[in-house]
PDB file of C-alpha atoms and ligand atoms in Angstrom:
ATOM      1  CA  MET A   1     -58.261 188.995 116.776  1.00  0.00           C
ATOM      2  CA  ALA A   2     -56.008 191.904 117.634  1.00  0.00           C
ATOM      3  CA  ILE A   3     -53.376 193.610 115.551  1.00  0.00           C
ATOM      4  CA  VAL A   4     -50.173 194.259 117.433  1.00  0.00           C
ATOM      5  CA  LEU A   5     -46.842 195.891 116.693  1.00  0.00           C
ATOM      6  CA  GLY A   6     -44.123 193.338 116.058  1.00  0.00           C
ATOM      7  CA  PRO A   7     -40.358 193.677 116.353  1.00  0.00           C
ATOM      8  CA  ASN A   8     -39.091 197.007 115.109  1.00  0.00           C
ATOM      9  CA  ARG A   9     -35.996 199.125 114.997  1.00  0.00           C
ATOM     10  CA  TYR A  10     -34.883 202.358 113.424  1.00  0.00           C
ATOM     11  CA  GLY A  11     -31.727 204.259 112.772  1.00  0.00           C
ATOM     12  CA  LYS A  12     -29.513 206.072 110.298  1.00  0.00           C
ATOM     13  CA  ALA A  13     -28.147 203.834 107.593  1.00  0.00           C
ATOM     14  CA  GLU A  14     -24.902 204.322 105.698  1.00  0.00           C
ATOM     15  CA  THR A  15     -23.411 207.425 107.261  1.00  0.00           C
ATOM     16  CA  ARG A  16     -20.285 207.907 105.208  1.00  0.00           C
ATOM     17  CA  LEU A  17     -17.409 209.027 107.386  1.00  0.00           C
ATOM     18  CA  VAL A  18     -13.913 209.915 106.259  1.00  0.00           C
ATOM     19  CA  ARG A  19     -11.569 210.785 109.095  1.00  0.00           C
ATOM     20  CA  VAL A  20      -8.200 212.377 108.363  1.00  0.00           C
ATOM     21  CA  TYR A  21      -5.570 212.171 111.084  1.00  0.00           C
ATOM     22  CA  ARG A  22      -3.211 215.071 110.549  1.00  0.00           C
ATOM     23  CA  ASP A  23       0.221 214.490 111.978  1.00  0.00           C
ATOM     24  CA  GLY A  24       2.200 217.325 110.430  1.00  0.00           C
ATOM     25  CA  ASP A  25       2.682 216.584 106.771  1.00  0.00           C
ATOM     26  CA  THR A  26       1.918 212.888 107.181  1.00  0.00           C
ATOM     27  CA  HIS A  27      -1.755 212.079 107.294  1.00  0.00           C
ATOM     28  CA  GLY A  28      -3.687 208.947 108.166  1.00  0.00           C
ATOM     29  CA  LEU A  29      -7.024 208.044 106.576  1.00  0.00           C
ATOM     30  CA  VAL A  30     -10.021 206.082 107.802  1.00  0.00           C
ATOM     31  CA  ASP A  31     -13.039 205.500 105.546  1.00  0.00           C
ATOM     32  CA  PHE A  32     -16.182 204.055 107.137  1.00  0.00           C
ATOM     33  CA  ASN A  33     -19.796 203.474 106.197  1.00  0.00           C
ATOM     34  CA  VAL A  34     -21.690 203.434 109.513  1.00  0.00           C
ATOM     35  CA  SER A  35     -25.228 202.173 110.081  1.00  0.00           C
ATOM     36  CA  VAL A  36     -27.035 202.458 113.406  1.00  0.00           C
ATOM     37  CA  ALA A  37     -30.254 200.644 114.333  1.00  0.00           C
ATOM     38  CA  LEU A  38     -31.899 201.147 117.736  1.00  0.00           C
ATOM     39  CA  SER A  39     -34.692 199.161 119.313  1.00  0.00           C
ATOM     40  CA  GLY A  40     -36.535 199.420 122.614  1.00  0.00           C
ATOM     41  CA  ASP A  41     -39.662 201.081 123.902  1.00  0.00           C
ATOM     42  CA  LEU A  42     -40.842 202.674 120.667  1.00  0.00           C
ATOM     43  CA  THR A  43     -44.503 201.735 120.748  1.00  0.00           C
ATOM     44  CA  GLY A  44     -45.690 205.343 121.095  1.00  0.00           C
ATOM     45  CA  THR A  45     -44.343 206.621 117.828  1.00  0.00           C
ATOM     46  CA  HIS A  46     -45.730 203.634 115.917  1.00  0.00           C
ATOM     47  CA  LEU A  47     -49.210 203.609 117.448  1.00  0.00           C
ATOM     48  CA  THR A  48     -49.938 207.292 118.026  1.00  0.00           C
ATOM     49  CA  GLY A  49     -47.046 209.282 116.616  1.00  0.00           C
ATOM     50  CA  ASP A  50     -45.845 210.191 120.117  1.00  0.00           C
ATOM     51  CA  ASN A  51     -42.174 210.904 119.436  1.00  0.00           C
ATOM     52  CA  SER A  52     -41.123 211.569 123.022  1.00  0.00           C
ATOM     53  CA  GLY A  53     -38.895 208.476 122.979  1.00  0.00           C
ATOM     54  CA  VAL A  54     -37.495 208.971 119.491  1.00  0.00           C
ATOM     55  CA  LEU A  55     -33.900 210.071 119.200  1.00  0.00           C
ATOM     56  CA  PRO A  56     -33.832 211.443 115.649  1.00  0.00           C
ATOM     57  CA  THR A  57     -31.835 209.453 113.129  1.00  0.00           C
ATOM     58  CA  ASP A  58     -30.302 212.804 112.221  1.00  0.00           C
ATOM     59  CA  THR A  59     -28.830 212.934 115.737  1.00  0.00           C
ATOM     60  CA  MET A  60     -27.361 209.460 115.249  1.00  0.00           C
ATOM     61  CA  LYS A  61     -25.602 210.695 112.106  1.00  0.00           C
ATOM     62  CA  ASN A  62     -24.290 213.736 113.973  1.00  0.00           C
ATOM     63  CA  THR A  63     -23.045 211.508 116.803  1.00  0.00           C
ATOM     64  CA  VAL A  64     -21.006 209.444 114.336  1.00  0.00           C
ATOM     65  CA  TYR A  65     -19.222 212.559 113.064  1.00  0.00           C
ATOM     66  CA  ALA A  66     -18.791 214.138 116.503  1.00  0.00           C
ATOM     67  CA  PHE A  67     -17.369 210.910 117.985  1.00  0.00           C
ATOM     68  CA  ALA A  68     -14.941 210.650 115.071  1.00  0.00           C
ATOM     69  CA  LYS A  69     -13.550 214.032 116.118  1.00  0.00           C
ATOM     70  CA  GLU A  70     -13.827 213.651 119.904  1.00  0.00           C
ATOM     71  CA  HIS A  71     -12.628 210.064 120.303  1.00  0.00           C
ATOM     72  CA  GLY A  72     -11.095 209.210 116.941  1.00  0.00           C
ATOM     73  CA  THR A  73     -12.336 206.137 115.145  1.00  0.00           C
ATOM     74  CA  GLY A  74      -9.846 203.469 116.128  1.00  0.00           C
ATOM     75  CA  GLU A  75     -10.621 200.037 114.701  1.00  0.00           C
ATOM     76  CA  PRO A  76     -14.167 199.608 113.304  1.00  0.00           C
ATOM     77  CA  GLU A  77     -15.142 197.175 116.082  1.00  0.00           C
ATOM     78  CA  ALA A  78     -14.010 199.659 118.760  1.00  0.00           C
ATOM     79  CA  PHE A  79     -15.850 202.568 117.125  1.00  0.00           C
ATOM     80  CA  ALA A  80     -19.028 200.493 116.798  1.00  0.00           C
ATOM     81  CA  LEU A  81     -18.814 199.497 120.478  1.00  0.00           C
ATOM     82  CA  LEU A  82     -18.328 203.137 121.488  1.00  0.00           C
ATOM     83  CA  LEU A  83     -21.396 204.232 119.543  1.00  0.00           C
ATOM     84  CA  GLY A  84     -23.562 201.305 120.641  1.00  0.00           C
ATOM     85  CA  ARG A  85     -22.730 201.811 124.320  1.00  0.00           C
ATOM     86  CA  HIS A  86     -23.418 205.522 123.985  1.00  0.00           C
ATOM     87  CA  PHE A  87     -26.926 205.062 122.597  1.00  0.00           C
ATOM     88  CA  VAL A  88     -27.927 202.336 125.060  1.00  0.00           C
ATOM     89  CA  GLY A  89     -26.232 204.138 127.974  1.00  0.00           C
ATOM     90  CA  THR A  90     -27.763 207.568 127.392  1.00  0.00           C
ATOM     91  CA  GLN A  91     -31.287 206.710 126.180  1.00  0.00           C
ATOM     92  CA  ALA A  92     -33.286 204.760 128.764  1.00  0.00           C
ATOM     93  CA  GLN A  93     -35.931 203.768 126.212  1.00  0.00           C
ATOM     94  CA  VAL A  94     -33.293 202.219 123.936  1.00  0.00           C
ATOM     95  CA  HIS A  95     -32.709 198.601 124.919  1.00  0.00           C
ATOM     96  CA  ALA A  96     -30.468 197.489 122.081  1.00  0.00           C
ATOM     97  CA  ALA A  97     -28.213 199.102 119.526  1.00  0.00           C
ATOM     98  CA  LYS A  98     -26.857 197.459 116.428  1.00  0.00           C
ATOM     99  CA  VAL A  99     -23.974 199.312 114.824  1.00  0.00           C
ATOM    100  CA  SER A 100     -22.660 198.050 111.495  1.00  0.00           C
ATOM    101  CA  ILE A 101     -19.549 199.430 109.846  1.00  0.00           C
ATOM    102  CA  GLU A 102     -18.002 198.778 106.474  1.00  0.00           C
ATOM    103  CA  SER A 103     -14.375 199.855 106.410  1.00  0.00           C
ATOM    104  CA  TYR A 104     -12.736 200.617 103.077  1.00  0.00           C
ATOM    105  CA  GLY A 105      -8.994 200.246 102.792  1.00  0.00           C
ATOM    106  CA  TRP A 106      -6.701 202.907 101.413  1.00  0.00           C
ATOM    107  CA  GLU A 107      -3.071 202.217 100.562  1.00  0.00           C
ATOM    108  CA  ARG A 108      -0.565 204.934 101.209  1.00  0.00           C
ATOM    109  CA  LEU A 109       1.009 206.515  98.116  1.00  0.00           C
ATOM    110  CA  GLY A 110       2.786 209.331  99.922  1.00  0.00           C
ATOM    111  CA  PRO A 111       2.596 211.395 103.124  1.00  0.00           C
ATOM    112  CA  HIS A 112      -0.916 212.550 102.265  1.00  0.00           C
ATOM    113  CA  SER A 113      -1.793 210.582  99.140  1.00  0.00           C
ATOM    114  CA  PHE A 114      -3.784 207.359  99.063  1.00  0.00           C
ATOM    115  CA  GLN A 115      -5.140 204.804  96.632  1.00  0.00           C
ATOM    116  CA  ARG A 116      -8.417 203.043  97.366  1.00  0.00           C
ATOM    117  CA  ARG A 117      -7.891 199.319  97.750  1.00  0.00           C
ATOM    118  CA  GLY A 118     -10.530 197.592  95.681  1.00  0.00           C
ATOM    119  CA  ASP A 119     -10.032 194.005  96.686  1.00  0.00           C
ATOM    120  CA  HIS A 120     -12.178 193.574  99.798  1.00  0.00           C
ATOM    121  CA  THR A 121     -14.207 195.356 102.442  1.00  0.00           C
ATOM    122  CA  ARG A 122     -13.786 194.814 106.166  1.00  0.00           C
ATOM    123  CA  THR A 123     -17.046 194.698 108.109  1.00  0.00           C
ATOM    124  CA  THR A 124     -18.258 194.676 111.688  1.00  0.00           C
ATOM    125  CA  VAL A 125     -21.658 194.331 113.324  1.00  0.00           C
ATOM    126  CA  VAL A 126     -21.804 195.144 117.034  1.00  0.00           C
ATOM    127  CA  THR A 127     -24.875 194.585 119.183  1.00  0.00           C
ATOM    128  CA  VAL A 128     -25.086 196.284 122.579  1.00  0.00           C
ATOM    129  CA  THR A 129     -27.852 195.655 125.107  1.00  0.00           C
ATOM    130  CA  GLY A 130     -28.108 196.718 128.743  1.00  0.00           C
ATOM    131  CA  ASP A 131     -26.082 193.753 129.947  1.00  0.00           C
ATOM    132  CA  ALA A 132     -24.370 192.164 126.968  1.00  0.00           C
ATOM    133  CA  THR A 133     -22.364 192.926 123.867  1.00  0.00           C
ATOM    134  CA  GLN A 134     -21.688 190.911 120.749  1.00  0.00           C
ATOM    135  CA  VAL A 135     -18.980 191.692 118.240  1.00  0.00           C
ATOM    136  CA  VAL A 136     -18.970 190.227 114.754  1.00  0.00           C
ATOM    137  CA  SER A 137     -16.160 190.949 112.313  1.00  0.00           C
ATOM    138  CA  GLY A 138     -16.057 190.032 108.665  1.00  0.00           C
ATOM    139  CA  VAL A 139     -14.947 190.506 105.128  1.00  0.00           C
ATOM    140  CA  THR A 140     -16.867 190.795 101.859  1.00  0.00           C
ATOM    141  CA  GLY A 141     -15.802 190.812  98.245  1.00  0.00           C
ATOM    142  CA  LEU A 142     -12.555 188.915  98.733  1.00  0.00           C
ATOM    143  CA  VAL A 143     -12.197 187.191  95.336  1.00  0.00           C
ATOM    144  CA  LEU A 144     -10.056 184.042  95.316  1.00  0.00           C
ATOM    145  CA  LEU A 145      -9.282 181.543  92.562  1.00  0.00           C
ATOM    146  CA  ASN A 146      -7.447 178.230  92.350  1.00  0.00           C
ATOM    147  CA  SER A 147      -6.714 177.281  88.724  1.00  0.00           C
ATOM    148  CA  THR A 148      -6.396 173.593  89.660  1.00  0.00           C
ATOM    149  CA  ASP A 149      -6.533 171.284  92.725  1.00  0.00           C
ATOM    150  CA  SER A 150     -10.308 171.286  92.480  1.00  0.00           C
ATOM    151  CA  GLU A 151     -12.549 168.389  91.446  1.00  0.00           C
ATOM    152  CA  PHE A 152     -16.288 167.818  91.594  1.00  0.00           C
ATOM    153  CA  HIS A 153     -17.720 164.368  90.938  1.00  0.00           C
ATOM    154  CA  GLY A 154     -19.666 161.569  92.567  1.00  0.00           C
ATOM    155  CA  PHE A 155     -22.731 163.818  92.887  1.00  0.00           C
ATOM    156  CA  VAL A 156     -26.373 162.783  92.564  1.00  0.00           C
ATOM    157  CA  LYS A 157     -27.622 162.280  89.019  1.00  0.00           C
ATOM    158  CA  ASP A 158     -31.289 162.397  88.104  1.00  0.00           C
ATOM    159  CA  ARG A 159     -33.014 162.770  84.741  1.00  0.00           C
ATOM    160  CA  TYR A 160     -32.195 166.514  84.646  1.00  0.00           C
ATOM    161  CA  THR A 161     -28.485 166.222  85.410  1.00  0.00           C
ATOM    162  CA  THR A 162     -26.174 167.256  82.589  1.00  0.00           C
ATOM    163  CA  LEU A 163     -23.129 168.465  84.576  1.00  0.00           C
ATOM    164  CA  PRO A 164     -20.057 166.438  83.575  1.00  0.00           C
ATOM    165  CA  GLU A 165     -17.888 165.069  86.347  1.00  0.00           C
ATOM    166  CA  ALA A 166     -14.796 167.229  86.781  1.00  0.00           C
ATOM    167  CA  THR A 167     -11.406 165.925  87.859  1.00  0.00           C
ATOM    168  CA  ASP A 168      -9.699 169.251  87.261  1.00  0.00           C
ATOM    169  CA  ARG A 169     -11.510 172.592  87.316  1.00  0.00           C
ATOM    170  CA  ILE A 170     -11.161 176.193  88.367  1.00  0.00           C
ATOM    171  CA  LEU A 171     -12.479 176.945  91.851  1.00  0.00           C
ATOM    172  CA  ALA A 172     -13.265 180.621  92.368  1.00  0.00           C
ATOM    173  CA  THR A 173     -15.347 182.539  94.866  1.00  0.00           C
ATOM    174  CA  ALA A 174     -15.978 185.957  96.377  1.00  0.00           C
ATOM    175  CA  VAL A 175     -15.706 185.344 100.104  1.00  0.00           C
ATOM    176  CA  ASP A 176     -18.437 186.784 102.318  1.00  0.00           C
ATOM    177  CA  ALA A 177     -17.413 185.785 105.823  1.00  0.00           C
ATOM    178  CA  ARG A 178     -18.454 186.879 109.304  1.00  0.00           C
ATOM    179  CA  TRP A 179     -17.099 185.657 112.581  1.00  0.00           C
ATOM    180  CA  ARG A 180     -18.510 186.174 116.062  1.00  0.00           C
ATOM    181  CA  HIS A 181     -16.036 186.945 118.819  1.00  0.00           C
ATOM    182  CA  VAL A 182     -16.024 185.272 122.224  1.00  0.00           C
ATOM    183  CA  GLY A 183     -15.534 188.589 124.054  1.00  0.00           C
ATOM    184  CA  ASP A 184     -15.562 192.307 123.398  1.00  0.00           C
ATOM    185  CA  ASP A 185     -11.994 193.229 124.238  1.00  0.00           C
ATOM    186  CA  THR A 186      -9.576 192.055 121.552  1.00  0.00           C
ATOM    187  CA  ASP A 187      -6.786 193.558 119.480  1.00  0.00           C
ATOM    188  CA  TRP A 188      -9.252 194.023 116.617  1.00  0.00           C
ATOM    189  CA  GLY A 189      -6.682 194.924 113.984  1.00  0.00           C
ATOM    190  CA  LYS A 190      -4.476 191.943 114.698  1.00  0.00           C
ATOM    191  CA  SER A 191      -7.479 189.648 114.955  1.00  0.00           C
ATOM    192  CA  PHE A 192      -8.830 190.772 111.577  1.00  0.00           C
ATOM    193  CA  THR A 193      -5.490 190.383 109.799  1.00  0.00           C
ATOM    194  CA  GLY A 194      -5.006 186.931 111.329  1.00  0.00           C
ATOM    195  CA  ALA A 195      -8.530 185.804 110.440  1.00  0.00           C
ATOM    196  CA  LEU A 196      -8.193 186.986 106.846  1.00  0.00           C
ATOM    197  CA  ASP A 197      -4.857 185.241 106.562  1.00  0.00           C
ATOM    198  CA  ALA A 198      -6.362 181.987 107.890  1.00  0.00           C
ATOM    199  CA  LEU A 199      -9.248 182.120 105.391  1.00  0.00           C
ATOM    200  CA  VAL A 200      -6.914 182.708 102.454  1.00  0.00           C
ATOM    201  CA  LYS A 201      -4.446 180.042 103.600  1.00  0.00           C
ATOM    202  CA  ALA A 202      -7.204 177.443 103.879  1.00  0.00           C
ATOM    203  CA  PHE A 203      -8.558 178.300 100.417  1.00  0.00           C
ATOM    204  CA  VAL A 204      -5.101 178.032  98.880  1.00  0.00           C
ATOM    205  CA  GLY A 205      -4.069 174.938 100.829  1.00  0.00           C
ATOM    206  CA  THR A 206      -7.174 172.785 100.439  1.00  0.00           C
ATOM    207  CA  TYR A 207      -7.282 170.232  97.619  1.00  0.00           C
ATOM    208  CA  SER A 208     -10.997 170.553  97.017  1.00  0.00           C
ATOM    209  CA  TYR A 209     -13.636 167.991  96.069  1.00  0.00           C
ATOM    210  CA  SER A 210     -16.430 170.538  96.611  1.00  0.00           C
ATOM    211  CA  LEU A 211     -16.774 174.184  97.542  1.00  0.00           C
ATOM    212  CA  GLN A 212     -18.618 172.888 100.621  1.00  0.00           C
ATOM    213  CA  GLN A 213     -15.419 171.128 101.697  1.00  0.00           C
ATOM    214  CA  THR A 214     -13.424 174.308 101.091  1.00  0.00           C
ATOM    215  CA  LEU A 215     -15.975 176.290 103.139  1.00  0.00           C
ATOM    216  CA  TYR A 216     -15.532 173.979 106.108  1.00  0.00           C
ATOM    217  CA  ALA A 217     -11.732 174.111 105.756  1.00  0.00           C
ATOM    218  CA  MET A 218     -11.828 177.922 105.736  1.00  0.00           C
ATOM    219  CA  GLY A 219     -14.089 178.123 108.790  1.00  0.00           C
ATOM    220  CA  SER A 220     -12.172 175.551 110.804  1.00  0.00           C
ATOM    221  CA  GLY A 221      -8.827 177.087 109.767  1.00  0.00           C
ATOM    222  CA  LEU A 222      -9.997 180.432 111.128  1.00  0.00           C
ATOM    223  CA  LEU A 223     -11.211 178.903 114.409  1.00  0.00           C
ATOM    224  CA  GLU A 224      -7.989 176.914 114.848  1.00  0.00           C
ATOM    225  CA  SER A 225      -5.820 180.006 114.481  1.00  0.00           C
ATOM    226  CA  ARG A 226      -7.996 182.549 116.344  1.00  0.00           C
ATOM    227  CA  PRO A 227      -8.989 181.493 119.883  1.00  0.00           C
ATOM    228  CA  GLU A 228     -10.892 184.766 120.330  1.00  0.00           C
ATOM    229  CA  VAL A 229     -13.430 183.698 117.676  1.00  0.00           C
ATOM    230  CA  ALA A 230     -16.458 181.559 118.610  1.00  0.00           C
ATOM    231  CA  GLU A 231     -18.183 180.953 115.304  1.00  0.00           C
ATOM    232  CA  VAL A 232     -17.690 181.600 111.581  1.00  0.00           C
ATOM    233  CA  ARG A 233     -20.333 182.006 108.900  1.00  0.00           C
ATOM    234  CA  LEU A 234     -19.457 181.879 105.237  1.00  0.00           C
ATOM    235  CA  ALA A 235     -21.402 182.544 102.053  1.00  0.00           C
ATOM    236  CA  LEU A 236     -19.373 181.444  99.057  1.00  0.00           C
ATOM    237  CA  PRO A 237     -20.679 182.004  95.535  1.00  0.00           C
ATOM    238  CA  ASN A 238     -19.299 179.380  93.186  1.00  0.00           C
ATOM    239  CA  LYS A 239     -17.933 181.609  90.429  1.00  0.00           C
ATOM    240  CA  HIS A 240     -18.219 179.049  87.653  1.00  0.00           C
ATOM    241  CA  HIS A 241     -15.610 178.935  84.901  1.00  0.00           C
ATOM    242  CA  TYR A 242     -16.697 176.959  81.848  1.00  0.00           C
ATOM    243  CA  ARG A 243     -14.128 175.320  79.604  1.00  0.00           C
ATOM    244  CA  VAL A 244     -14.618 176.563  76.050  1.00  0.00           C
ATOM    245  CA  ASP A 245     -15.143 173.928  73.368  1.00  0.00           C
ATOM    246  CA  LEU A 246     -12.361 174.712  70.872  1.00  0.00           C
ATOM    247  CA  SER A 247     -12.824 171.508  68.850  1.00  0.00           C
ATOM    248  CA  PRO A 248     -14.626 173.360  65.985  1.00  0.00           C
ATOM    249  CA  PHE A 249     -11.270 175.083  65.401  1.00  0.00           C
ATOM    250  CA  ASP A 250      -9.279 171.837  65.654  1.00  0.00           C
ATOM    251  CA  LEU A 251      -7.760 173.117  68.894  1.00  0.00           C
ATOM    252  CA  THR A 252      -7.411 171.263  72.159  1.00  0.00           C
ATOM    253  CA  ASN A 253      -8.347 172.900  75.452  1.00  0.00           C
ATOM    254  CA  ASP A 254      -6.459 171.349  78.298  1.00  0.00           C
ATOM    255  CA  ASN A 255      -8.041 173.596  80.952  1.00  0.00           C
ATOM    256  CA  GLU A 256      -6.511 176.703  79.412  1.00  0.00           C
ATOM    257  CA  VAL A 257      -9.405 178.742  77.974  1.00  0.00           C
ATOM    258  CA  PHE A 258     -12.521 179.456  80.055  1.00  0.00           C
ATOM    259  CA  ILE A 259     -15.686 181.506  79.994  1.00  0.00           C
ATOM    260  CA  ALA A 260     -16.043 183.334  83.300  1.00  0.00           C
ATOM    261  CA  GLY A 261     -19.709 182.792  84.170  1.00  0.00           C
ATOM    262  CA  ASP A 262     -21.762 185.549  85.741  1.00  0.00           C
ATOM    263  CA  ARG A 263     -25.223 184.214  86.586  1.00  0.00           C
ATOM    264  CA  PRO A 264     -26.563 181.904  87.804  1.00  0.00           C
ATOM    265  CA  TYR A 265     -24.008 180.831  90.374  1.00  0.00           C
ATOM    266  CA  GLY A 266     -23.970 178.178  93.052  1.00  0.00           C
ATOM    267  CA  LEU A 267     -24.208 179.670  96.536  1.00  0.00           C
ATOM    268  CA  ILE A 268     -22.661 177.607  99.298  1.00  0.00           C
ATOM    269  CA  GLU A 269     -23.418 178.813 102.831  1.00  0.00           C
ATOM    270  CA  GLY A 270     -22.513 177.396 106.201  1.00  0.00           C
ATOM    271  CA  THR A 271     -21.536 177.912 109.806  1.00  0.00           C
ATOM    272  CA  VAL A 272     -18.489 176.461 111.510  1.00  0.00           C
ATOM    273  CA  THR A 273     -18.580 176.736 115.265  1.00  0.00           C
ATOM    274  CA  ARG A 274     -16.930 175.658 118.488  1.00  0.00           C
ATOM    275  CA  ASP A 275     -19.210 173.377 120.490  1.00  0.00           C
ATOM    276  CA  ASP A 276     -18.430 174.992 123.849  1.00  0.00           C
ATOM    277  CA  VAL A 277     -19.201 178.695 123.340  1.00  0.00           C
ATOM    278  CA  GLU A 278     -22.018 180.865 124.635  1.00  0.00           C
ATOM    279  CA  PRO A 279     -24.900 181.256 122.173  1.00  0.00           C
ATOM    280  CA  ALA A 280     -25.246 184.511 120.237  1.00  0.00           C
ATOM    281  CA  ILE A 281     -27.284 187.302 121.851  1.00  0.00           C
ATOM    282  CA  ALA A 282     -28.626 188.527 118.514  1.00  0.00           C
ATOM    283  CA  GLU A 283     -29.148 187.142 115.052  1.00  0.00           C
ATOM    284  CA  TRP A 284     -26.142 187.803 112.866  1.00  0.00           C
ATOM    285  CA  TRP A 285     -26.586 185.717 109.722  1.00  0.00           C
ATOM    286  CA  LEU A 286     -25.275 187.580 106.675  1.00  0.00           C
TER     287      LEU A 286
HETATM  288  O1  LIG B   1     -18.340 172.554  94.646  1.00  0.00           O
HETATM  289  C1  LIG B   1     -19.471 172.401  94.142  1.00  0.00           C
HETATM  290  N1  LIG B   1     -20.526 172.101  94.953  1.00  0.00           N
HETATM  291  C2  LIG B   1     -21.779 171.919  94.475  1.00  0.00           C
HETATM  292  O2  LIG B   1     -22.740 171.652  95.239  1.00  0.00           O
HETATM  293  C3  LIG B   1     -21.977 172.031  93.079  1.00  0.00           C
HETATM  294  N2  LIG B   1     -23.066 171.906  92.270  1.00  0.00           N
HETATM  295  C4  LIG B   1     -22.654 172.138  90.996  1.00  0.00           C
HETATM  296  O3  LIG B   1     -23.404 172.125  89.972  1.00  0.00           O
HETATM  297  N3  LIG B   1     -21.306 172.395  90.974  1.00  0.00           N
HETATM  298  C5  LIG B   1     -20.864 172.331  92.261  1.00  0.00           C
HETATM  299  N4  LIG B   1     -19.627 172.514  92.815  1.00  0.00           N
END
């Protein structure tokens, strides 16, 4: 029996970067949370503490800030590619870089005034190796609700089933979606806006018999409208809304008064993919 070092990586997580673009009195604002993880020939530091191949995580943090000044950020996918290629291209012992960015939206209130948009976060995860790149874009925390056009019935019943069949219910979720791109050279801003639009449109436009059905409609809607996307992964919490029993007060409740449930929640997860695309080069499940 021998003990060996398994897969490993290291990096600086959650470097918070705010970049102001000063164009006279009118400023632009970019707000990122950048995480870098490098892997490669790092056996020495693990087995003997030989750090000769270790680029300090502090340097990775500095590189994020310096690149923001030197190159500007651009779209999150482009900035992640720039950083990933830099680390793999300049450090021979680094064989793969994974750069993840959360991008927070700010709405303009004036030439140099902004309001943080609280409704969703744009994400990207870029993997760069010596000969391949993989770009994943996504969104988290996008809360959507249909107050009707949702049913759930015909499900399995065993001795523990108490859930009543529903022919009219609220369907609500907080979308956590990621989509893997076919290539690495896309109009990232336009692609993201289009993908988000497709997800929302499918949620709104689907008469739903299960959140699973809505998940598939959202994934396939995105793929149908965005040829640059290979594969979509969705994690959809079923944000349950329970109809309140108002009969003790001699009141009817025709789907008008609900308790918004917190926990537990159903969690519906799935992948929707084209059947003719190259496989992923790195794991990218949520
Ligand atoms: O859309 C739903 N899918 C389920 O699998 C499920 N299970 C459940 O209790 N409610 C729901 N709703």
